[in-house]
mmCIF file of C-alpha atoms in Angstrom:
data_model
loop_
_atom_site.group_PDB
_atom_site.id
_atom_site.type_symbol
_atom_site.label_atom_id
_atom_site.label_comp_id
_atom_site.label_asym_id
_atom_site.label_seq_id
_atom_site.Cartn_x
_atom_site.Cartn_y
_atom_site.Cartn_z
ATOM 1 C CA MET C 1430 -13.812 15.643 -15.534
ATOM 2 C CA ALA C 1431 -14.146 11.986 -15.532
ATOM 3 C CA LEU C 1432 -10.175 11.447 -16.026
ATOM 4 C CA ASP C 1433 -9.784 13.451 -13.116
ATOM 5 C CA ALA C 1434 -11.981 11.478 -11.210
ATOM 6 C CA ASN C 1435 -10.362 8.339 -12.167
ATOM 7 C CA TYR C 1436 -7.181 9.770 -11.305
ATOM 8 C CA ASP C 1437 -8.461 10.813 -7.745
ATOM 9 C CA ARG C 1438 -9.742 7.167 -7.504
ATOM 10 C CA THR C 1439 -6.613 5.628 -8.772
ATOM 11 C CA LEU C 1440 -4.057 7.565 -6.426
ATOM 12 C CA SER C 1441 -6.143 7.565 -3.308
ATOM 13 C CA ARG C 1442 -6.402 3.261 -3.548
ATOM 14 C CA THR C 1443 -2.791 3.346 -4.308
ATOM 15 C CA ALA C 1444 -2.482 5.604 -1.138
ATOM 16 C CA MET C 1445 -4.620 3.338 0.885
ATOM 17 C CA LYS C 1446 -2.151 0.205 0.107
ATOM 18 C CA ALA C 1447 0.673 1.886 1.021
ATOM 19 C CA GLU C 1448 2.756 0.540 4.074
ATOM 20 C CA LEU C 1449 2.124 1.985 7.796
ATOM 21 C CA LEU C 1450 5.091 3.150 9.403
ATOM 22 C CA ASP C 1451 5.805 2.459 12.829
ATOM 23 C CA ALA C 1452 7.130 5.199 15.026
ATOM 24 C CA GLU C 1453 10.889 3.490 15.005
ATOM 25 C CA THR C 1454 10.863 3.070 10.887
ATOM 26 C CA GLU C 1455 9.258 6.329 10.694
ATOM 27 C CA LEU C 1456 12.518 8.083 12.482
ATOM 28 C CA LYS C 1457 15.263 5.952 10.815
ATOM 29 C CA LEU C 1458 13.431 7.088 7.436
ATOM 30 C CA ALA C 1459 13.791 10.785 8.669
ATOM 31 C CA TYR C 1460 17.358 10.329 9.751
ATOM 32 C CA ALA C 1461 18.219 8.774 6.618
ATOM 33 C CA TRP C 1462 16.651 11.719 4.538
ATOM 34 C CA ARG C 1463 17.751 14.723 6.540
ATOM 35 C CA ASP C 1464 21.135 13.439 6.916
ATOM 36 C CA GLU C 1465 22.055 11.475 3.789
ATOM 37 C CA ARG C 1466 19.574 12.841 1.371
ATOM 38 C CA ASP C 1467 18.418 9.166 1.047
ATOM 39 C CA GLU C 1468 15.953 9.791 -1.831
ATOM 40 C CA GLU C 1469 14.211 5.970 -1.291
ATOM 41 C CA ALA C 1470 13.769 6.795 2.420
ATOM 42 C CA LEU C 1471 11.789 10.372 1.655
ATOM 43 C CA HIS C 1472 9.651 7.947 -0.799
ATOM 44 C CA ARG C 1473 8.518 5.885 1.624
ATOM 45 C CA LEU C 1474 7.894 8.652 4.272
ATOM 46 C CA ILE C 1475 6.165 10.462 1.325
ATOM 47 C CA THR C 1476 4.258 7.444 0.349
ATOM 48 C CA ALA C 1477 3.192 6.259 3.502
ATOM 49 C CA TYR C 1478 1.948 9.225 4.630
ATOM 50 C CA MET C 1479 -0.167 10.431 0.998
ATOM 51 C CA ARG C 1480 -2.966 8.692 2.575
ATOM 52 C CA LEU C 1481 -3.011 11.692 5.225
ATOM 53 C CA ALA C 1482 -2.963 14.105 2.496
ATOM 54 C CA ILE C 1483 -5.216 12.940 0.304
ATOM 55 C CA SER C 1484 -7.817 12.661 3.317
ATOM 56 C CA MET C 1485 -7.204 16.534 4.252
ATOM 57 C CA ALA C 1486 -7.577 17.267 0.868
ATOM 58 C CA ALA C 1487 -11.058 16.059 0.640
ATOM 59 C CA LYS C 1488 -12.391 18.651 3.504
ATOM 60 C CA PHE C 1489 -11.561 21.486 1.062
ATOM 61 C CA LYS C 1490 -13.818 19.948 -1.490
ATOM 62 C CA ARG C 1491 -16.571 22.605 -0.743
ATOM 63 C CA TYR C 1492 -14.762 25.478 -1.619
ATOM 64 C CA GLY C 1493 -14.863 24.585 -5.167
ATOM 65 C CA ALA C 1494 -11.240 23.716 -6.071
ATOM 66 C CA PRO C 1495 -10.861 20.226 -8.618
ATOM 67 C CA MET C 1496 -9.732 17.412 -6.149
ATOM 68 C CA ASN C 1497 -6.912 16.582 -8.231
ATOM 69 C CA ASP C 1498 -5.579 20.152 -7.432
ATOM 70 C CA LEU C 1499 -6.222 19.607 -4.182
ATOM 71 C CA ILE C 1500 -4.512 16.371 -3.501
ATOM 72 C CA GLN C 1501 -1.661 17.936 -5.128
ATOM 73 C CA GLU C 1502 -1.168 21.015 -3.145
ATOM 74 C CA ALA C 1503 -1.344 18.621 -0.026
ATOM 75 C CA GLY C 1504 1.214 16.102 -1.553
ATOM 76 C CA LEU C 1505 3.665 19.656 -1.833
ATOM 77 C CA GLY C 1506 2.835 20.610 1.714
ATOM 78 C CA LEU C 1507 3.831 16.875 2.577
ATOM 79 C CA MET C 1508 7.033 17.151 0.837
ATOM 80 C CA LYS C 1509 7.372 20.059 2.587
ATOM 81 C CA ALA C 1510 7.207 18.699 5.554
ATOM 82 C CA ALA C 1511 9.401 15.966 4.699
ATOM 83 C CA ASP C 1512 12.318 18.691 4.037
ATOM 84 C CA LYS C 1513 11.666 20.358 7.224
ATOM 85 C CA PHE C 1514 11.233 18.123 9.448
ATOM 86 C CA ASP C 1515 13.750 17.664 12.709
ATOM 87 C CA PRO C 1516 13.791 13.918 13.791
ATOM 88 C CA ASP C 1517 15.769 15.350 17.037
ATOM 89 C CA ARG C 1518 12.498 16.608 18.438
ATOM 90 C CA GLY C 1519 10.989 13.980 19.477
ATOM 91 C CA VAL C 1520 7.648 14.454 17.636
ATOM 92 C CA ARG C 1521 5.926 12.353 15.057
ATOM 93 C CA PHE C 1522 6.345 12.893 11.514
ATOM 94 C CA SER C 1523 2.431 12.833 10.989
ATOM 95 C CA THR C 1524 1.617 15.545 13.511
ATOM 96 C CA TYR C 1525 4.396 17.761 12.026
ATOM 97 C CA ALA C 1526 3.297 17.091 8.477
ATOM 98 C CA VAL C 1527 -0.738 18.096 9.238
ATOM 99 C CA TRP C 1528 0.372 21.798 9.913
ATOM 100 C CA TRP C 1529 2.153 22.117 6.104
ATOM 101 C CA ILE C 1530 -0.365 19.812 4.556
ATOM 102 C CA LYS C 1531 -2.926 22.221 5.598
ATOM 103 C CA ALA C 1532 -1.198 25.484 5.189
ATOM 104 C CA SER C 1533 -0.529 24.716 1.483
ATOM 105 C CA ILE C 1534 -4.002 23.698 0.299
ATOM 106 C CA GLN C 1535 -5.393 26.577 2.336
ATOM 107 C CA ASP C 1536 -2.850 28.715 0.413
ATOM 108 C CA HIS C 1537 -4.277 27.362 -2.601
ATOM 109 C CA VAL C 1538 -8.072 27.505 -1.989
ATOM 110 C CA MET C 1539 -7.259 31.340 -1.525
ATOM 111 C CA ARG C 1540 -4.991 32.247 -4.280
ATOM 112 C CA ASN C 1541 -8.048 30.312 -6.511
ATOM 113 C CA TRP C 1542 -11.326 31.484 -5.009
ATOM 114 C CA SER C 1543 -11.066 34.791 -6.935
ATOM 115 C CA MET C 1544 -9.148 37.110 -9.177
ATOM 116 C CA VAL C 1545 -9.195 39.295 -6.555
ATOM 117 C CA ARG C 1546 -6.412 38.809 -3.668
ATOM 118 C CA THR C 1547 -8.905 37.645 -0.590
ATOM 119 C CA GLY C 1548 -6.095 37.758 2.045
ATOM 120 C CA SER C 1549 -2.725 37.319 2.887
ATOM 121 C CA THR C 1550 -2.268 37.514 6.613
ATOM 122 C CA SER C 1551 -2.997 34.867 9.284
ATOM 123 C CA SER C 1552 -5.710 36.926 10.571
ATOM 124 C CA GLN C 1553 -7.172 36.638 7.192
ATOM 125 C CA LYS C 1554 -6.761 33.376 6.527
ATOM 126 C CA SER C 1555 -8.395 32.444 9.550
ATOM 127 C CA LEU C 1556 -11.251 34.715 9.244
ATOM 128 C CA PHE C 1557 -11.745 32.888 5.328
ATOM 129 C CA PHE C 1558 -11.936 29.217 6.482
ATOM 130 C CA ASN C 1559 -13.694 30.233 10.028
ATOM 131 C CA MET C 1560 -16.628 32.806 8.988
ATOM 132 C CA ARG C 1561 -19.240 31.285 7.922
ATOM 133 C CA ARG C 1562 -19.059 28.306 10.492
ATOM 134 C CA VAL C 1563 -18.922 31.189 13.207
ATOM 135 C CA GLN C 1564 -21.592 33.078 12.192
ATOM 136 C CA ALA C 1565 -24.006 29.655 11.603
ATOM 137 C CA ARG C 1566 -23.117 29.035 15.164
ATOM 138 C CA LEU C 1567 -23.705 32.591 16.730
ATOM 139 C CA GLU C 1568 -27.208 32.795 14.873
ATOM 140 C CA ARG C 1569 -28.382 29.206 16.317
ATOM 141 C CA GLU C 1570 -27.146 30.011 19.902
ATOM 142 C CA ALA C 1571 -29.127 33.634 19.278
ATOM 143 C CA ALA C 1572 -32.232 32.021 17.621
ATOM 144 C CA GLN C 1573 -32.078 29.751 21.215
ATOM 145 C CA ARG C 1574 -32.107 32.824 23.425
ATOM 146 C CA GLY C 1575 -34.868 34.203 21.223
ATOM 147 C CA GLU C 1576 -32.753 37.111 19.555
ATOM 148 C CA ALA C 1577 -32.035 38.158 16.159
ATOM 149 C CA LEU C 1578 -28.701 39.609 15.306
ATOM 150 C CA ASP C 1579 -28.892 42.719 12.949
ATOM 151 C CA ARG C 1580 -25.468 42.502 10.470
ATOM 152 C CA TYR C 1581 -23.527 45.224 12.766
ATOM 153 C CA GLN C 1582 -24.170 43.026 15.705
ATOM 154 C CA MET C 1583 -22.930 39.830 13.694
ATOM 155 C CA ARG C 1584 -20.032 41.316 12.503
ATOM 156 C CA GLU C 1585 -18.740 42.310 15.656
ATOM 157 C CA MET C 1586 -19.515 39.177 17.426
ATOM 158 C CA ILE C 1587 -17.435 37.523 14.362
ATOM 159 C CA SER C 1588 -14.791 39.921 14.994
ATOM 160 C CA VAL C 1589 -14.252 39.353 18.792
ATOM 161 C CA GLU C 1590 -14.644 35.465 18.100
ATOM 162 C CA VAL C 1591 -12.317 34.896 15.399
ATOM 163 C CA GLY C 1592 -9.896 37.621 16.836
ATOM 164 C CA VAL C 1593 -9.364 40.075 13.683
ATOM 165 C CA PRO C 1594 -10.380 43.915 13.440
ATOM 166 C CA LEU C 1595 -13.700 44.520 12.526
ATOM 167 C CA HIS C 1596 -12.938 45.989 9.015
ATOM 168 C CA ASP C 1597 -11.416 42.901 8.115
ATOM 169 C CA VAL C 1598 -14.507 41.007 8.664
ATOM 170 C CA GLU C 1599 -16.628 43.597 6.785
ATOM 171 C CA MET C 1600 -14.313 43.044 3.660
ATOM 172 C CA MET C 1601 -14.040 39.353 4.028
ATOM 173 C CA GLU C 1602 -18.059 39.242 3.793
ATOM 174 C CA GLY C 1603 -18.062 41.312 0.748
ATOM 175 C CA ARG C 1604 -15.457 38.844 -0.948
ATOM 176 C CA LEU C 1605 -17.276 35.570 0.114
ATOM 177 C CA SER C 1606 -20.966 36.872 -1.330
ATOM 178 C CA GLY C 1607 -20.085 38.068 -4.320
ATOM 179 C CA SER C 1608 -18.671 37.095 -7.522
ATOM 180 C CA ASP C 1609 -16.087 38.147 -10.270
ATOM 181 C CA PHE C 1610 -17.523 39.718 -13.104
ATOM 182 C CA SER C 1611 -15.917 40.700 -16.392
ATOM 183 C CA LEU C 1612 -14.411 44.274 -16.943
ATOM 184 C CA ASN C 1613 -16.097 43.687 -20.333
ATOM 185 C CA ALA C 1614 -19.818 43.740 -19.687
ATOM 186 C CA THR C 1615 -21.852 46.603 -20.659
ATOM 187 C CA GLN C 1616 -22.883 48.938 -17.809
ATOM 188 C CA SER C 1617 -26.827 48.724 -19.149
ATOM 189 C CA THR C 1618 -29.111 46.324 -21.582
ATOM 190 C CA GLU C 1619 -28.367 48.797 -24.223
ATOM 191 C CA ASP C 1620 -26.489 47.519 -27.141
ATOM 192 C CA GLU C 1621 -24.359 50.234 -26.943
ATOM 193 C CA GLY C 1622 -23.791 50.353 -23.164
ATOM 194 C CA ARG C 1623 -20.335 51.824 -22.122
ATOM 195 C CA GLU C 1624 -18.176 48.399 -20.442
ATOM 196 C CA TRP C 1625 -17.463 49.249 -17.085
ATOM 197 C CA ILE C 1626 -13.568 49.219 -18.280
ATOM 198 C CA ASP C 1627 -14.266 52.417 -19.854
ATOM 199 C CA ALA C 1628 -14.909 53.814 -16.410
ATOM 200 C CA LEU C 1629 -11.801 53.201 -15.009
ATOM 201 C CA GLU C 1630 -8.962 55.666 -14.579
ATOM 202 C CA ASP C 1631 -6.291 55.617 -16.467
ATOM 203 C CA GLU C 1632 -3.104 55.429 -13.652
ATOM 204 C CA GLY C 1633 -0.688 55.380 -16.606
ATOM 205 C CA PRO C 1634 1.228 58.826 -17.452
ATOM 206 C CA GLN C 1635 -0.558 61.584 -19.150
ATOM 207 C CA ALA C 1636 0.758 63.212 -22.295
ATOM 208 C CA GLU C 1637 1.529 65.765 -20.263
ATOM 209 C CA GLU C 1638 3.511 64.488 -17.926
ATOM 210 C CA LYS C 1639 5.408 62.238 -20.718
ATOM 211 C CA VAL C 1640 6.672 65.424 -22.773
ATOM 212 C CA ALA C 1641 7.444 67.022 -19.284
ATOM 213 C CA PHE C 1642 9.597 64.062 -18.105
ATOM 214 C CA LYS C 1643 11.225 63.541 -22.018
ATOM 215 C CA HIS C 1644 12.128 67.423 -21.620
ATOM 216 C CA ASP C 1645 13.409 66.666 -18.115
ATOM 217 C CA ILE C 1646 15.790 63.503 -19.364
ATOM 218 C CA ASP C 1647 16.844 65.153 -22.889
ATOM 219 C CA ALA C 1648 18.036 68.275 -20.675
ATOM 220 C CA LEU C 1649 19.906 66.004 -18.132
ATOM 221 C CA ARG C 1650 21.583 63.817 -20.988
ATOM 222 C CA GLY C 1651 23.190 66.757 -22.406
ATOM 223 C CA TRP C 1652 23.940 68.574 -18.850
ATOM 224 C CA LEU C 1653 25.939 64.885 -18.515
ATOM 225 C CA VAL C 1654 27.428 64.709 -21.828
ATOM 226 C CA THR C 1655 28.938 67.937 -21.453
ATOM 227 C CA ALA C 1656 30.336 67.761 -17.871
ATOM 228 C CA MET C 1657 31.833 64.392 -19.070
ATOM 229 C CA THR C 1658 34.126 66.214 -21.692
ATOM 230 C CA LYS C 1659 35.603 67.945 -18.784
ATOM 231 C CA LEU C 1660 37.168 64.598 -17.841
ATOM 232 C CA ASN C 1661 40.429 62.931 -18.939
ATOM 233 C CA ASP C 1662 40.315 59.941 -21.014
ATOM 234 C CA ARG C 1663 41.276 57.641 -17.708
ATOM 235 C CA GLU C 1664 38.448 59.317 -15.978
ATOM 236 C CA GLN C 1665 35.784 58.987 -18.639
ATOM 237 C CA PHE C 1666 37.041 55.263 -18.957
ATOM 238 C CA ILE C 1667 36.238 55.061 -15.006
ATOM 239 C CA ILE C 1668 32.993 56.543 -15.081
ATOM 240 C CA ARG C 1669 31.538 54.625 -17.836
ATOM 241 C CA GLU C 1670 32.760 51.097 -16.655
ATOM 242 C CA ARG C 1671 31.524 52.208 -13.205
ATOM 243 C CA LYS C 1672 28.119 53.832 -13.775
ATOM 244 C CA LEU C 1673 26.924 53.779 -17.351
ATOM 245 C CA ARG C 1674 26.826 49.728 -18.102
ATOM 246 C CA GLU C 1675 24.195 47.872 -17.436
ATOM 247 C CA THR C 1676 26.494 45.782 -15.237
ATOM 248 C CA PRO C 1677 28.718 47.883 -13.669
ATOM 249 C CA ARG C 1678 32.658 46.438 -12.953
ATOM 250 C CA THR C 1679 34.471 46.304 -9.607
ATOM 251 C CA LEU C 1680 36.909 48.634 -8.546
ATOM 252 C CA GLU C 1681 39.077 45.515 -8.121
ATOM 253 C CA CYS C 1682 38.524 44.596 -11.823
ATOM 254 C CA LEU C 1683 39.591 48.058 -13.344
ATOM 255 C CA GLY C 1684 42.158 48.115 -10.918
ATOM 256 C CA ASN C 1685 43.838 45.105 -12.606
ATOM 257 C CA GLU C 1686 43.288 46.500 -16.241
ATOM 258 C CA LEU C 1687 44.466 50.017 -15.194
ATOM 259 C CA GLY C 1688 47.105 48.852 -13.292
ATOM 260 C CA LEU C 1689 46.027 50.418 -9.900
ATOM 261 C CA SER C 1690 44.826 49.902 -6.733
ATOM 262 C CA LYS C 1691 41.602 49.554 -5.670
ATOM 263 C CA GLU C 1692 41.962 52.718 -3.667
ATOM 264 C CA ARG C 1693 43.147 54.512 -6.336
ATOM 265 C CA VAL C 1694 40.265 53.681 -8.514
ATOM 266 C CA ARG C 1695 37.981 54.906 -5.916
ATOM 267 C CA GLN C 1696 39.994 58.308 -5.460
ATOM 268 C CA LEU C 1697 40.240 58.795 -9.453
ATOM 269 C CA GLU C 1698 36.333 58.105 -9.416
ATOM 270 C CA ALA C 1699 35.497 60.613 -6.275
ATOM 271 C CA ALA C 1700 37.471 63.284 -8.555
ATOM 272 C CA ALA C 1701 35.718 62.795 -11.758
ATOM 273 C CA PHE C 1702 32.356 63.305 -9.718
ATOM 274 C CA ALA C 1703 33.790 66.007 -8.311
ATOM 275 C CA LYS C 1704 34.616 67.874 -11.329
ATOM 276 C CA MET C 1705 31.282 66.740 -13.142
ATOM 277 C CA ARG C 1706 29.444 68.303 -10.150
ATOM 278 C CA LYS C 1707 31.364 71.494 -10.685
ATOM 279 C CA SER C 1708 31.128 71.578 -14.402
ATOM 280 C CA LEU C 1709 27.306 71.138 -13.910
ATOM 281 C CA GLU C 1710 26.650 73.858 -11.369
ATOM 282 C CA THR C 1711 28.787 76.070 -13.422
ATOM 283 C CA ASP C 1712 27.662 75.656 -16.837
ATOM 284 C CA ALA C 1713 23.610 75.484 -16.226
ATOM 285 C CA SER C 1714 21.646 77.482 -14.361
ATOM 286 C CA GLU C 1715 19.045 75.122 -13.619
ATOM 287 C CA VAL C 1716 21.034 72.009 -12.758
ATOM 288 C CA HIS C 1717 21.395 72.978 -8.962
ATOM 289 C CA GLU C 1718 17.729 73.181 -8.664
ATOM 290 C CA PHE C 1719 17.509 70.294 -10.475
ATOM 291 C CA LEU C 1720 20.307 68.046 -7.902
ATOM 292 C CA ALA C 1721 18.174 69.325 -5.107
ATOM 293 C CA HIS C 1722 15.172 67.425 -5.379
#
């Protein structure tokens, strides 16, 4: 932690000593990076506005993320802004960069707030960063009116204020008030109490499903082998190269090897499939029903 703090202070001091860009110089650097990919121009642009990134990162310390990580994310946002900035639009780079820096920091905070995904939509992000502030203001205003809001009224008012669905407010309230618990924790204080993970349903295939799946695969493999024997050598070769390889070969590639046109290879492939389907429907009574699913 001490090393992180020293690093933060060093980076902040370095950023504060960076040059201040006037509008003309900023525009010149932006053009040099966009049109010529001048890395020196990019470095000057990023360095000059790193103080802005650090200042914005500091506003998110209350969410518990290490300041060093927040600064790194702010720097990434600043670099994205520089890469996407269009100087022809007549907007100052600093004004444009604020959005990218803030978005990068917010994404990092939400990703690391909990092992459970907190939210991904713009409305959920707005709710995450504004819910407590809005709730405090609504409580303050209600107190001034001499009113007491219950939890349902508060959720409804937050929903209207932030402009998000009520169920999003309920979900976010639970995420912000709770914390992550280990699935290996016991359900009771007894020494031999079951762990919570033991109560989770196994979503993997059960033994019966595995046996049925293997039976179907074996049957299908046998039918296909039998159908392949009804093809001549060239047709078998085309089917193997087109459908049974991990990386299928193209019609053009096979045509060059066989001395045929792409269209002729396609015709042979279609004819081979027709033969195989006829063999399957003729020789195996179960195949027609299997293929219909």
